[in-house]
Amino acid sequence: MNPQDLNLVGAGAATSVGRGWHASCAAQRAGLAGFVAHPFAHDVLGQAVRVAPAAWLTWGTDAAARLAALLVDAVEEAFQPLAGPAPDLRCGLVLALPAPRPGLPLDLVEQTCAALRRGLEFRGLQAPPVLASLAQGHAAGFAALRAAAQALHDGRADACIVAGADSWLEPDTLAWLESCARLHGAGTLNDPWGRVPGEAGAALLLCTQRTCAQLRLPTLARLASVGLGSEPCTPAGQVCTGAGLTQALSGALAALPDRRRVDDVVCDMNGERDRANEFAFTALRVADRLRSASGFIAPADTWGDVGAASAPLCVAAAAMAGLKGYAAGPWVLVWGGSDGPLRGAALFERRPAGH
């Protein structure tokens, strides 16, 4: 896929280190971690689980309400470039949400969409029609980017918000992570290299080049391509050599001009060894297209593992680097992988502010 005329014009974020895009990215760049002890969830050793919560949300709030609250903040912020100039603009919404897992209700998508609509209306915003809801975990945001690009190309919308949210803080979810040896900690069922469960919401506003020109919208970056892959080796114990991730990265890198290399890589690496090994195999295959295969940026070091919010949040972080001038160059590759088979990547060409 090669969505050459799609531009990123806005972003929003709500994380454990900031209630806003600018605050979250500033804290992430400074290396400020939002990790705290969970007030009532403990591991098998009786130690409080380390998590990365959004501090303004009340402990004990159910998962759907948390996701909706995070999404309302992020979507409202991302929509700001369109707040005044285009009252009749057709704007759609594509959601990336968690895959089914213990601790989440079976009707999570329906509950979250309904609560999001109420939250936006409470703030005086008309909720955009939901074009698709993709409950596929970490890499869902890349599938959402592709769905949004298709909707814009088909003329079903003039602009599209790609938003994702997740929260790993439910006690049943934490117990499940521990039983799978994915929880960061020192217990017998923990992994010293495991993930720190977090929560976040993020949103990206995409517009066609025509819409940007008509409304004179500043552009943060151009979406060059989206690549998706499917990893056949996902059960624990199987050796994953990065087949699915290679497929996703190769698809995204196909739009990179000849003799150019990606300047920055931002990913959802979360401390788990399996993810590190998967990317190590993949990097061997695409190293000639990267300025530095080992110089990736992994924001989970600060805001924790944010699941389905990972893709839009990493894109938002990459866009901020270009906006503030600390990016290594214009080309940035963002990638991520779900706990299931889905893998995704997106290539952006960042532009200076005001372009």
XYZ file of C-alpha atoms in Angstrom:
355
model
C 0.000 0.000 0.000
C 1.317 3.451 -0.901
C -0.905 6.258 0.480
C 1.199 9.034 -1.036
C -1.200 11.910 -0.439
C -2.121 11.352 3.230
C -0.796 13.757 5.829
C -0.621 13.659 9.598
C -1.897 17.018 10.832
C -2.714 16.445 14.501
C -2.010 14.161 17.456
C -3.223 13.604 20.975
C -2.053 11.496 23.906
C -2.904 10.584 27.471
C -0.298 8.486 29.290
C 1.098 7.738 32.721
C 3.679 10.504 32.225
C 1.441 13.232 30.829
C -2.140 14.189 30.122
C -1.463 15.522 26.656
C 0.711 15.013 23.583
C 3.344 17.603 24.441
C 3.589 16.602 28.110
C 3.794 12.885 27.352
C 6.491 13.298 24.707
C 8.531 15.698 26.839
C 8.525 13.237 29.747
C 9.334 10.340 27.419
C 12.294 12.166 25.894
C 13.560 13.084 29.373
C 13.335 9.437 30.457
C 10.843 10.095 33.251
C 9.075 6.855 34.127
C 5.511 6.727 35.410
C 5.870 3.445 37.333
C 4.159 2.996 40.707
C 3.054 0.147 42.951
C -0.459 -1.127 42.252
C -2.548 -0.423 45.386
C -4.220 -3.834 45.594
C -2.756 -6.207 42.966
C 0.150 -8.399 44.140
C 2.344 -11.061 42.557
C 2.914 -14.599 43.840
C 5.527 -13.319 46.312
C 3.054 -10.867 47.784
C 4.796 -7.862 46.268
C 2.776 -5.047 44.755
C 2.835 -5.202 40.953
C 4.667 -2.329 39.272
C 2.373 -0.567 36.817
C 2.191 2.677 34.847
C -1.278 4.177 35.462
C -2.863 7.405 34.301
C -2.762 9.202 37.631
C -6.003 11.167 37.169
C -8.125 8.032 36.755
C -9.589 6.485 39.897
C -8.352 3.033 40.900
C -11.095 0.469 40.437
C -12.673 2.162 37.402
C -13.701 -0.582 34.986
C -11.699 -1.205 31.814
C -14.182 0.214 29.290
C -14.554 3.445 31.256
C -10.765 3.813 31.524
C -10.291 3.280 27.797
C -13.027 5.775 26.962
C -11.601 8.412 29.313
C -8.149 8.040 27.758
C -9.619 8.187 24.260
C -11.690 11.307 24.951
C -8.581 13.250 25.979
C -6.550 12.023 23.007
C -9.261 12.447 20.351
C -10.179 15.935 21.548
C -6.531 17.009 21.355
C -5.916 15.449 17.951
C -9.033 17.128 16.543
C -7.827 20.643 17.433
C -6.536 21.542 13.916
C -10.107 21.088 12.635
C -11.852 22.822 15.522
C -12.537 26.034 13.599
C -11.992 26.017 9.843
C -14.190 23.163 8.648
C -17.581 22.711 10.327
C -18.905 20.617 7.416
C -15.842 18.372 7.051
C -16.635 14.666 7.021
C -14.437 13.112 9.694
C -14.358 9.410 10.513
C -12.888 7.440 13.399
C -11.007 4.136 13.339
C -10.321 2.532 16.721
C -7.530 0.201 17.822
C -8.500 -1.728 20.943
C -7.227 -4.661 23.033
C -7.649 -8.223 21.860
C -9.890 -10.403 24.079
C -8.129 -11.425 27.295
C -8.895 -12.094 30.975
C -10.051 -9.004 32.821
C -11.893 -7.453 29.867
C -15.654 -7.680 29.226
C -16.823 -9.557 26.158
C -18.575 -6.427 24.889
C -15.575 -4.138 25.457
C -15.779 -2.604 21.972
C -19.463 -1.702 22.338
C -19.018 -0.333 25.866
C -15.970 1.717 24.893
C -17.574 3.207 21.777
C -20.695 4.191 23.710
C -18.702 5.754 26.558
C -16.433 7.565 24.088
C -19.435 9.064 22.317
C -20.909 10.262 25.612
C -17.560 11.691 26.736
C -17.019 13.675 23.543
C -20.577 14.991 23.566
C -20.142 16.059 27.198
C -17.216 18.213 26.044
C -19.287 19.749 23.289
C -17.811 17.702 20.446
C -19.732 15.717 17.889
C -18.457 12.163 17.969
C -17.182 11.102 14.517
C -18.795 7.982 13.062
C -16.773 4.867 13.864
C -15.656 3.430 10.528
C -13.966 0.379 12.086
C -13.076 -1.027 15.509
C -10.092 -3.362 15.462
C -9.624 -5.369 18.670
C -6.203 -6.793 17.789
C -3.818 -5.565 20.494
C -0.447 -3.865 20.069
C -0.367 -3.851 16.266
C -4.045 -2.921 15.853
C -3.071 0.693 15.249
C -1.247 -0.209 12.052
C -4.292 -2.044 10.736
C -6.280 1.041 11.756
C -3.918 3.277 9.770
C -4.484 1.119 6.724
C -8.257 1.166 7.217
C -8.236 4.947 7.614
C -6.115 5.388 4.488
C -8.542 3.222 2.548
C -11.534 5.215 3.796
C -9.905 8.484 2.737
C -8.957 7.114 -0.673
C -12.491 5.771 -1.181
C -13.967 9.185 -0.395
C -15.900 7.992 2.653
C -14.312 10.780 4.713
C -12.333 13.986 4.242
C -10.362 13.402 7.419
C -9.925 10.438 9.721
C -8.853 10.017 13.321
C -6.935 6.853 14.121
C -7.155 6.287 17.866
C -6.049 3.524 20.196
C -6.393 2.816 23.889
C -5.523 0.057 26.308
C -5.231 -0.604 30.021
C -3.523 -3.604 31.604
C -4.407 -2.692 35.205
C -7.320 -5.048 35.872
C -6.284 -7.578 38.582
C -7.441 -10.529 36.447
C -5.345 -9.204 33.554
C -2.280 -8.849 35.766
C -2.756 -12.372 37.135
C -2.995 -13.681 33.564
C 0.194 -11.857 32.552
C 1.967 -13.378 35.541
C 0.717 -16.877 34.690
C 2.180 -16.383 31.192
C 5.530 -15.268 32.692
C 5.206 -11.870 31.015
C 4.986 -9.681 34.096
C 8.034 -7.700 35.146
C 9.156 -8.792 38.606
C 11.243 -11.202 40.634
C 8.657 -13.849 41.516
C 8.809 -17.449 40.381
C 6.175 -16.729 37.727
C 7.572 -13.287 36.862
C 10.187 -12.273 34.332
C 12.940 -9.780 35.254
C 12.821 -8.777 31.584
C 9.024 -8.722 31.374
C 6.630 -5.882 30.673
C 5.506 -3.124 33.033
C 1.729 -2.968 32.464
C 0.526 0.506 31.603
C -2.413 2.334 30.110
C -2.742 5.089 27.546
C -4.817 6.623 24.816
C -3.485 8.163 21.614
C -4.991 9.645 18.469
C -3.753 10.740 15.056
C -5.562 13.067 12.644
C -5.031 12.153 8.991
C -6.140 14.281 6.052
C -5.707 14.057 2.311
C -3.353 16.487 0.610
C -6.381 18.146 -0.972
C -8.049 18.760 2.394
C -4.812 20.146 3.842
C -4.489 22.564 0.919
C -8.107 23.681 1.085
C -7.994 24.364 4.835
C -4.343 25.451 4.923
C -3.533 22.890 7.597
C 0.081 22.543 8.754
C 1.511 19.094 8.168
C 3.475 17.127 10.752
C 4.377 14.221 8.486
C 3.395 12.360 5.340
C 2.245 8.765 5.632
C 4.362 6.984 3.034
C 3.289 3.373 3.564
C 1.816 0.800 5.919
C 2.922 -2.815 6.118
C 1.189 -5.695 7.889
C 2.408 -9.219 8.585
C 1.338 -12.391 10.351
C 3.708 -14.244 12.643
C 3.243 -18.048 12.550
C 5.235 -18.678 15.759
C 3.312 -17.030 18.586
C 2.772 -19.762 21.242
C 5.251 -19.736 24.094
C 8.172 -22.037 23.542
C 8.302 -21.731 19.779
C 11.321 -20.111 18.186
C 10.276 -16.919 16.442
C 12.650 -15.764 13.724
C 10.654 -12.671 12.789
C 8.871 -13.868 9.654
C 5.766 -11.771 10.325
C 7.683 -8.714 11.452
C 9.936 -8.953 8.408
C 6.841 -9.022 6.213
C 5.474 -5.894 7.910
C 8.737 -3.934 7.839
C 9.484 -4.892 4.252
C 6.041 -3.717 3.205
C 6.517 -0.359 4.906
C 10.102 0.107 3.683
C 9.083 -0.495 0.065
C 8.125 3.205 -0.140
C 11.532 4.422 1.070
C 13.368 6.126 -1.811
C 16.408 4.387 -3.269
C 19.689 5.065 -1.507
C 17.842 6.497 1.495
C 17.879 5.008 4.966
C 15.425 5.328 7.802
C 16.672 7.978 10.224
C 14.732 6.929 13.339
C 13.008 3.739 14.453
C 10.288 3.903 17.126
C 8.771 0.659 18.363
C 6.729 -1.042 21.065
C 9.640 -3.032 22.491
C 8.590 -3.601 26.106
C 11.446 -5.454 27.799
C 10.363 -8.970 26.854
C 13.165 -11.131 25.493
C 10.967 -12.723 22.833
C 10.290 -9.334 21.287
C 13.965 -8.434 21.358
C 14.911 -11.714 19.700
C 12.204 -11.287 17.068
C 13.478 -7.851 16.091
C 17.086 -9.062 16.110
C 16.272 -11.618 13.417
C 14.240 -9.067 11.486
C 16.926 -6.391 11.681
C 19.403 -8.693 9.956
C 17.106 -8.737 6.935
C 16.396 -4.997 6.704
C 19.574 -3.505 8.169
C 20.603 -2.003 4.828
C 17.510 0.270 4.951
C 18.143 1.525 8.509
C 20.663 4.113 9.629
C 21.044 2.181 12.898
C 19.309 -1.133 13.550
C 20.196 -1.011 17.254
C 19.431 2.679 17.779
C 15.678 2.256 18.129
C 13.504 4.274 20.499
C 11.312 2.243 22.874
C 8.993 4.587 24.804
C 7.640 1.737 26.968
C 10.696 2.443 29.134
C 8.796 5.450 30.449
C 5.040 4.976 29.977
C 4.996 1.172 30.242
C 3.430 -1.334 27.874
C 0.375 0.399 26.433
C -0.967 -2.391 24.226
C -3.377 -1.210 21.544
C -2.367 2.427 22.088
C 1.223 1.595 21.064
C 1.069 2.339 17.337
C -0.636 5.759 17.427
C 1.364 6.730 20.498
C 4.693 5.829 18.893
C 3.698 7.740 15.750
C 2.787 10.726 17.937
C 6.200 10.549 19.615
C 7.926 10.383 16.242
C 5.945 13.383 14.995
C 6.891 15.401 18.075
C 10.571 14.702 17.412
C 10.182 16.246 13.977
C 8.140 19.180 15.269
C 10.660 20.038 18.003
C 13.740 19.448 15.866
C 15.394 16.578 17.739
C 14.727 13.922 15.088
C 17.753 12.371 13.392
C 16.205 13.088 9.994
C 12.910 13.147 8.090
C 12.312 9.405 7.673
C 10.931 7.429 10.601
C 9.813 3.808 10.796
C 7.330 2.813 13.490
C 6.663 -0.863 14.165
C 4.905 -3.083 16.646
C 3.708 -6.611 17.298
C 0.637 -7.989 19.028
C 0.678 -10.874 21.482
C -1.154 -12.722 18.717
C 0.022 -13.099 15.112
C -0.467 -9.501 13.873
C 2.621 -7.415 13.116
C 2.613 -3.904 11.687
C 4.833 -1.058 10.546
C 4.396 2.410 9.072
C 6.829 4.705 7.297
C 6.473 8.471 7.694
C 8.329 11.381 6.171
C 8.392 14.130 8.776
C 8.176 17.751 7.731
C 9.173 20.949 9.536
C 6.424 22.739 11.421
C 4.246 24.924 9.240
C 4.626 22.867 6.048
